[in-house]
mmCIF file of C-alpha atoms in Angstrom:
data_model
loop_
_atom_site.group_PDB
_atom_site.id
_atom_site.type_symbol
_atom_site.label_atom_id
_atom_site.label_comp_id
_atom_site.label_asym_id
_atom_site.label_seq_id
_atom_site.Cartn_x
_atom_site.Cartn_y
_atom_site.Cartn_z
ATOM 1 C CA MET G 1 6.030 -3.256 -21.762
ATOM 2 C CA LYS G 2 4.642 -3.329 -25.327
ATOM 3 C CA THR G 3 7.974 -2.659 -27.016
ATOM 4 C CA PRO G 4 9.465 -6.182 -26.688
ATOM 5 C CA LEU G 5 6.293 -7.692 -28.192
ATOM 6 C CA THR G 6 6.442 -5.308 -31.123
ATOM 7 C CA LEU G 7 10.121 -6.061 -31.679
ATOM 8 C CA CYS G 8 9.470 -9.777 -31.591
ATOM 9 C CA PHE G 9 6.728 -9.452 -34.175
ATOM 10 C CA LEU G 10 8.903 -7.385 -36.492
ATOM 11 C CA MET G 11 11.911 -9.670 -36.133
ATOM 12 C CA PHE G 12 10.394 -13.110 -36.096
ATOM 13 C CA SER G 13 7.587 -12.817 -38.617
ATOM 14 C CA LEU G 14 10.122 -12.229 -41.421
ATOM 15 C CA PRO G 15 10.549 -14.886 -44.129
ATOM 16 C CA VAL G 16 14.036 -15.698 -42.776
ATOM 17 C CA TRP G 17 12.332 -17.910 -40.146
ATOM 18 C CA ALA G 18 10.211 -19.775 -42.709
ATOM 19 C CA GLY G 19 10.618 -23.535 -42.377
ATOM 20 C CA MET G 20 12.369 -23.325 -38.992
ATOM 21 C CA PRO G 21 10.892 -24.839 -35.806
ATOM 22 C CA VAL G 22 8.837 -22.260 -33.918
ATOM 23 C CA GLN G 23 8.387 -21.806 -30.194
ATOM 24 C CA SER G 24 5.059 -23.013 -28.827
ATOM 25 C CA HIS G 25 3.044 -20.247 -27.159
ATOM 26 C CA ALA G 26 1.345 -22.905 -25.010
ATOM 27 C CA GLU G 27 4.708 -24.025 -23.640
ATOM 28 C CA ILE G 28 5.657 -20.424 -22.813
ATOM 29 C CA ARG G 29 2.381 -19.872 -20.972
ATOM 30 C CA LEU G 30 2.803 -23.158 -19.073
ATOM 31 C CA LYS G 31 6.325 -22.230 -17.941
ATOM 32 C CA VAL G 32 5.135 -18.762 -16.900
ATOM 33 C CA SER G 33 2.319 -20.342 -14.868
ATOM 34 C CA GLU G 34 4.754 -22.746 -13.154
ATOM 35 C CA PHE G 35 7.155 -19.866 -12.421
ATOM 36 C CA VAL G 36 4.464 -17.705 -10.825
ATOM 37 C CA GLN G 37 3.135 -20.617 -8.762
ATOM 38 C CA GLU G 38 6.638 -21.300 -7.456
ATOM 39 C CA GLN G 39 7.270 -17.636 -6.656
ATOM 40 C CA THR G 40 3.965 -17.240 -4.781
ATOM 41 C CA GLN G 41 3.801 -20.564 -2.913
ATOM 42 C CA ALA G 42 5.143 -19.015 0.299
ATOM 43 C CA MET G 43 2.585 -16.200 0.252
ATOM 44 C CA PRO G 44 -0.184 -16.360 2.874
ATOM 45 C CA GLY G 45 -3.716 -17.059 1.718
ATOM 46 C CA LYS G 46 -5.053 -18.569 -1.494
ATOM 47 C CA VAL G 47 -3.315 -17.591 -4.725
ATOM 48 C CA SER G 48 -5.044 -17.925 -8.099
ATOM 49 C CA LEU G 49 -3.601 -16.830 -11.425
ATOM 50 C CA LYS G 50 -4.416 -16.475 -15.094
ATOM 51 C CA VAL G 51 -1.758 -16.282 -17.806
ATOM 52 C CA ASP G 52 -3.110 -14.236 -20.698
ATOM 53 C CA GLY G 53 -2.707 -15.349 -24.301
ATOM 54 C CA ILE G 54 0.216 -14.258 -26.479
ATOM 55 C CA ASP G 55 -0.495 -12.411 -29.728
ATOM 56 C CA PRO G 56 -0.717 -15.184 -32.370
ATOM 57 C CA ARG G 57 1.062 -12.925 -34.883
ATOM 58 C CA ILE G 58 4.248 -13.264 -32.823
ATOM 59 C CA VAL G 59 6.311 -16.097 -34.294
ATOM 60 C CA LEU G 60 9.439 -17.057 -32.343
ATOM 61 C CA PRO G 61 12.162 -19.537 -33.254
ATOM 62 C CA ALA G 62 12.118 -22.604 -31.004
ATOM 63 C CA CYS G 63 14.255 -22.251 -27.873
ATOM 64 C CA PRO G 64 14.591 -25.389 -25.700
ATOM 65 C CA GLY G 65 16.194 -23.496 -22.820
ATOM 66 C CA PHE G 66 14.201 -20.273 -22.632
ATOM 67 C CA GLU G 67 14.168 -18.520 -19.254
ATOM 68 C CA VAL G 68 11.243 -17.078 -17.298
ATOM 69 C CA PHE G 69 12.092 -14.115 -15.062
ATOM 70 C CA LEU G 70 10.530 -11.346 -13.010
ATOM 71 C CA PRO G 71 11.355 -7.871 -14.392
ATOM 72 C CA GLN G 72 13.009 -5.514 -11.923
ATOM 73 C CA GLY G 73 10.499 -3.653 -9.765
ATOM 74 C CA THR G 74 7.629 -6.008 -10.654
ATOM 75 C CA GLN G 75 5.351 -7.286 -7.865
ATOM 76 C CA LEU G 76 3.502 -10.565 -8.133
ATOM 77 C CA SER G 77 0.028 -9.224 -7.434
ATOM 78 C CA GLY G 78 -2.829 -7.884 -9.517
ATOM 79 C CA LYS G 79 -2.205 -7.338 -13.211
ATOM 80 C CA THR G 80 1.486 -7.668 -13.963
ATOM 81 C CA ASN G 81 3.954 -8.903 -16.581
ATOM 82 C CA VAL G 82 6.413 -11.791 -16.424
ATOM 83 C CA GLY G 83 9.459 -11.831 -18.701
ATOM 84 C CA VAL G 84 10.511 -14.679 -20.991
ATOM 85 C CA ARG G 85 13.789 -14.680 -22.919
ATOM 86 C CA CYS G 86 15.895 -16.875 -25.133
ATOM 87 C CA LYS G 87 19.597 -16.095 -24.854
ATOM 88 C CA ASP G 88 20.894 -14.022 -27.790
ATOM 89 C CA SER G 89 17.625 -14.482 -29.655
ATOM 90 C CA TRP G 90 14.332 -13.072 -28.383
ATOM 91 C CA SER G 91 12.475 -11.775 -25.337
ATOM 92 C CA LEU G 92 8.897 -10.840 -24.517
ATOM 93 C CA PHE G 93 6.604 -10.014 -21.600
ATOM 94 C CA VAL G 94 3.565 -12.143 -20.861
ATOM 95 C CA PRO G 95 0.581 -10.552 -19.029
ATOM 96 C CA VAL G 96 -0.467 -12.362 -15.857
ATOM 97 C CA GLN G 97 -3.364 -11.710 -13.493
ATOM 98 C CA ILE G 98 -2.742 -12.759 -9.882
ATOM 99 C CA LYS G 99 -5.371 -12.794 -7.137
ATOM 100 C CA ILE G 100 -4.479 -13.372 -3.484
ATOM 101 C CA THR G 101 -7.341 -14.042 -1.087
ATOM 102 C CA LEU G 102 -6.679 -14.172 2.646
ATOM 103 C CA THR G 103 -7.920 -13.238 6.086
ATOM 104 C CA MET G 104 -6.765 -9.693 6.860
ATOM 105 C CA LEU G 105 -6.927 -7.408 9.883
ATOM 106 C CA ILE G 106 -9.394 -4.531 9.968
ATOM 107 C CA ALA G 107 -10.358 -1.862 12.504
ATOM 108 C CA SER G 108 -13.313 -3.152 14.539
ATOM 109 C CA HIS G 109 -14.417 0.436 15.269
ATOM 110 C CA PRO G 110 -13.113 3.986 14.637
ATOM 111 C CA LEU G 111 -9.517 4.307 15.859
ATOM 112 C CA GLN G 112 -7.620 7.483 16.699
ATOM 113 C CA GLN G 113 -4.111 8.576 15.756
ATOM 114 C CA GLY G 114 -1.656 7.718 18.558
ATOM 115 C CA GLN G 115 -3.871 4.955 19.949
ATOM 116 C CA THR G 116 -2.231 1.765 21.209
ATOM 117 C CA LEU G 117 -3.965 -1.212 19.601
ATOM 118 C CA THR G 118 -5.562 -3.900 21.769
ATOM 119 C CA ALA G 119 -7.461 -7.080 20.884
ATOM 120 C CA THR G 120 -10.802 -5.246 21.017
ATOM 121 C CA ASP G 121 -9.644 -2.813 18.312
ATOM 122 C CA ILE G 122 -8.995 -5.522 15.712
ATOM 123 C CA SER G 123 -11.292 -7.763 13.672
ATOM 124 C CA THR G 124 -10.698 -9.941 10.621
ATOM 125 C CA GLN G 125 -12.298 -10.304 7.216
ATOM 126 C CA SER G 126 -11.564 -12.408 4.160
ATOM 127 C CA GLY G 127 -10.908 -10.631 0.883
ATOM 128 C CA GLU G 128 -8.685 -10.135 -2.122
ATOM 129 C CA VAL G 129 -5.383 -8.389 -1.472
ATOM 130 C CA SER G 130 -4.966 -5.446 -3.804
ATOM 131 C CA GLN G 131 -2.072 -3.636 -2.107
ATOM 132 C CA PRO G 132 1.169 -4.587 -0.327
ATOM 133 C CA GLY G 133 1.753 -4.464 3.436
ATOM 134 C CA ILE G 134 -1.641 -5.744 4.586
ATOM 135 C CA LEU G 135 -1.543 -7.302 8.067
ATOM 136 C CA THR G 136 -2.827 -10.850 8.552
ATOM 137 C CA ASP G 137 -1.715 -11.797 12.078
ATOM 138 C CA PRO G 138 -2.964 -9.960 15.222
ATOM 139 C CA ALA G 139 0.581 -10.216 16.645
ATOM 140 C CA GLN G 140 1.663 -7.791 13.907
ATOM 141 C CA ALA G 141 -0.617 -5.081 15.337
ATOM 142 C CA LEU G 142 -1.167 -5.635 19.062
ATOM 143 C CA GLY G 143 0.703 -3.096 21.168
ATOM 144 C CA LYS G 144 1.589 -0.966 18.142
ATOM 145 C CA ILE G 145 0.760 2.751 17.854
ATOM 146 C CA LEU G 146 -1.437 4.139 15.076
ATOM 147 C CA LYS G 147 0.162 6.785 12.889
ATOM 148 C CA TYR G 148 -3.224 7.805 11.445
ATOM 149 C CA SER G 149 -6.865 7.695 12.482
ATOM 150 C CA LEU G 150 -8.840 4.839 10.899
ATOM 151 C CA GLY G 151 -12.523 4.295 10.205
ATOM 152 C CA SER G 152 -14.418 1.186 11.224
ATOM 153 C CA GLY G 153 -13.692 -1.677 8.824
ATOM 154 C CA GLN G 154 -10.585 -0.069 7.333
ATOM 155 C CA ILE G 155 -7.810 -2.527 6.462
ATOM 156 C CA LEU G 156 -4.693 -2.375 8.646
ATOM 157 C CA LYS G 157 -1.332 -2.030 6.876
ATOM 158 C CA GLN G 158 2.252 -2.068 8.114
ATOM 159 C CA ASP G 159 2.893 1.587 7.262
ATOM 160 C CA MET G 160 -0.049 2.673 9.459
ATOM 161 C CA LEU G 161 1.661 1.467 12.647
ATOM 162 C CA ARG G 162 4.820 2.082 14.628
ATOM 163 C CA ALA G 163 6.389 0.478 17.657
ATOM 164 C CA PRO G 164 5.896 2.313 21.006
ATOM 165 C CA TRP G 165 8.708 4.683 21.966
ATOM 166 C CA SER G 166 11.118 3.300 24.534
ATOM 167 C CA VAL G 167 12.871 6.685 24.591
ATOM 168 C CA THR G 168 11.138 10.040 24.114
ATOM 169 C CA GLN G 169 12.607 13.405 23.165
ATOM 170 C CA GLY G 170 13.659 15.416 26.234
ATOM 171 C CA GLN G 171 13.719 12.367 28.509
ATOM 172 C CA MET G 172 16.686 11.837 30.807
ATOM 173 C CA VAL G 173 18.136 8.457 29.879
ATOM 174 C CA LYS G 174 20.867 6.171 31.097
ATOM 175 C CA LEU G 175 23.805 5.779 28.721
ATOM 176 C CA ARG G 176 25.292 2.325 28.845
ATOM 177 C CA VAL G 177 28.653 1.511 27.248
ATOM 178 C CA ARG G 178 29.423 -2.190 27.068
ATOM 179 C CA MET G 179 33.063 -2.987 27.796
ATOM 180 C CA GLU G 180 34.715 -6.391 28.174
ATOM 181 C CA GLY G 181 32.951 -7.979 31.127
ATOM 182 C CA PHE G 182 31.327 -4.799 32.506
ATOM 183 C CA PHE G 183 29.283 -1.650 31.702
ATOM 184 C CA VAL G 184 30.160 2.021 32.035
ATOM 185 C CA THR G 185 27.062 4.152 32.682
ATOM 186 C CA SER G 186 26.232 7.846 32.650
ATOM 187 C CA GLU G 187 23.195 10.027 31.949
ATOM 188 C CA GLY G 188 22.044 12.425 29.280
ATOM 189 C CA LYS G 189 18.991 13.944 27.590
ATOM 190 C CA ALA G 190 17.430 12.215 24.565
ATOM 191 C CA LEU G 191 17.243 14.465 21.498
ATOM 192 C CA ASN G 192 14.714 12.354 19.563
ATOM 193 C CA ASN G 193 12.045 9.707 19.959
ATOM 194 C CA ALA G 194 13.115 6.102 19.348
ATOM 195 C CA ALA G 195 11.552 2.656 19.593
ATOM 196 C CA GLU G 196 13.533 -0.356 20.738
ATOM 197 C CA GLY G 197 16.443 -0.961 18.374
ATOM 198 C CA GLN G 198 16.230 2.467 16.728
ATOM 199 C CA PRO G 199 19.019 5.076 16.771
ATOM 200 C CA VAL G 200 18.859 7.907 19.299
ATOM 201 C CA GLN G 201 20.997 10.991 19.917
ATOM 202 C CA VAL G 202 21.762 11.935 23.543
ATOM 203 C CA ARG G 203 23.309 15.136 24.921
ATOM 204 C CA THR G 204 25.455 14.577 28.003
ATOM 205 C CA ALA G 205 25.914 16.990 30.928
ATOM 206 C CA SER G 206 29.130 18.242 29.279
ATOM 207 C CA GLY G 207 27.225 19.139 26.096
ATOM 208 C CA GLN G 208 28.633 16.290 24.015
ATOM 209 C CA VAL G 209 26.152 14.582 21.663
ATOM 210 C CA ILE G 210 26.480 10.803 21.574
ATOM 211 C CA GLY G 211 24.693 8.372 19.295
ATOM 212 C CA GLY G 212 23.354 5.040 20.531
ATOM 213 C CA THR G 213 20.546 2.502 20.225
ATOM 214 C CA ALA G 214 17.372 2.565 22.291
ATOM 215 C CA GLY G 215 16.879 -0.476 24.508
ATOM 216 C CA ALA G 216 13.614 -2.054 25.655
ATOM 217 C CA ASP G 217 14.230 -0.745 29.206
ATOM 218 C CA GLY G 218 14.648 2.872 28.061
ATOM 219 C CA ALA G 219 18.421 2.882 28.386
ATOM 220 C CA VAL G 220 20.644 3.771 25.426
ATOM 221 C CA GLU G 221 23.317 1.333 24.378
ATOM 222 C CA VAL G 222 26.492 3.031 23.133
ATOM 223 C CA LYS G 223 29.273 1.281 21.272
ATOM 224 C CA PRO G 224 32.713 1.975 22.765
#
């Protein structure tokens, strides 16, 4: 991230720019602040940000239509960098510090791997979000299965949970093929676990393996 700043300093501090209008650092920082506020306004919780200063040695030619953008792979949380560029002229990255404070879900007591979460297993606490995927709504966790054991007070994240299986490996399941106006059904043995809406492989009595989608009722929907 330091390279663009170095290039800008080398290019735009040369005498060739002497006497030409220069780009205001304050204006750049203001536009970066407005951009980040716009990009984070839909985020839950309270968002606060600080746009760091730009090296005063960097002198840029004035650019009325410069663009603020988010570099590929950049997340708007914690310490990050926001890009600013002037078409066919210059570009740089401006450091930004973003803090998101919200009410998050935590384990109310020690929880075991494979446990189905109920209301008594979940509490809330207010704090700064320092990682993605943190859960904020009890509906995101209730009825879900824990992939890992958790200690009391540990923050709940999306990747810690899975939906309950509607089909389990080795289970005899009903295969349901939807035709125009009617269903054709048969039976087979599930070859993998699957939650509602997930793909599942089924071996029929003839030995044929058919792929389908697990339904909420434990049946497997097969496309004709």
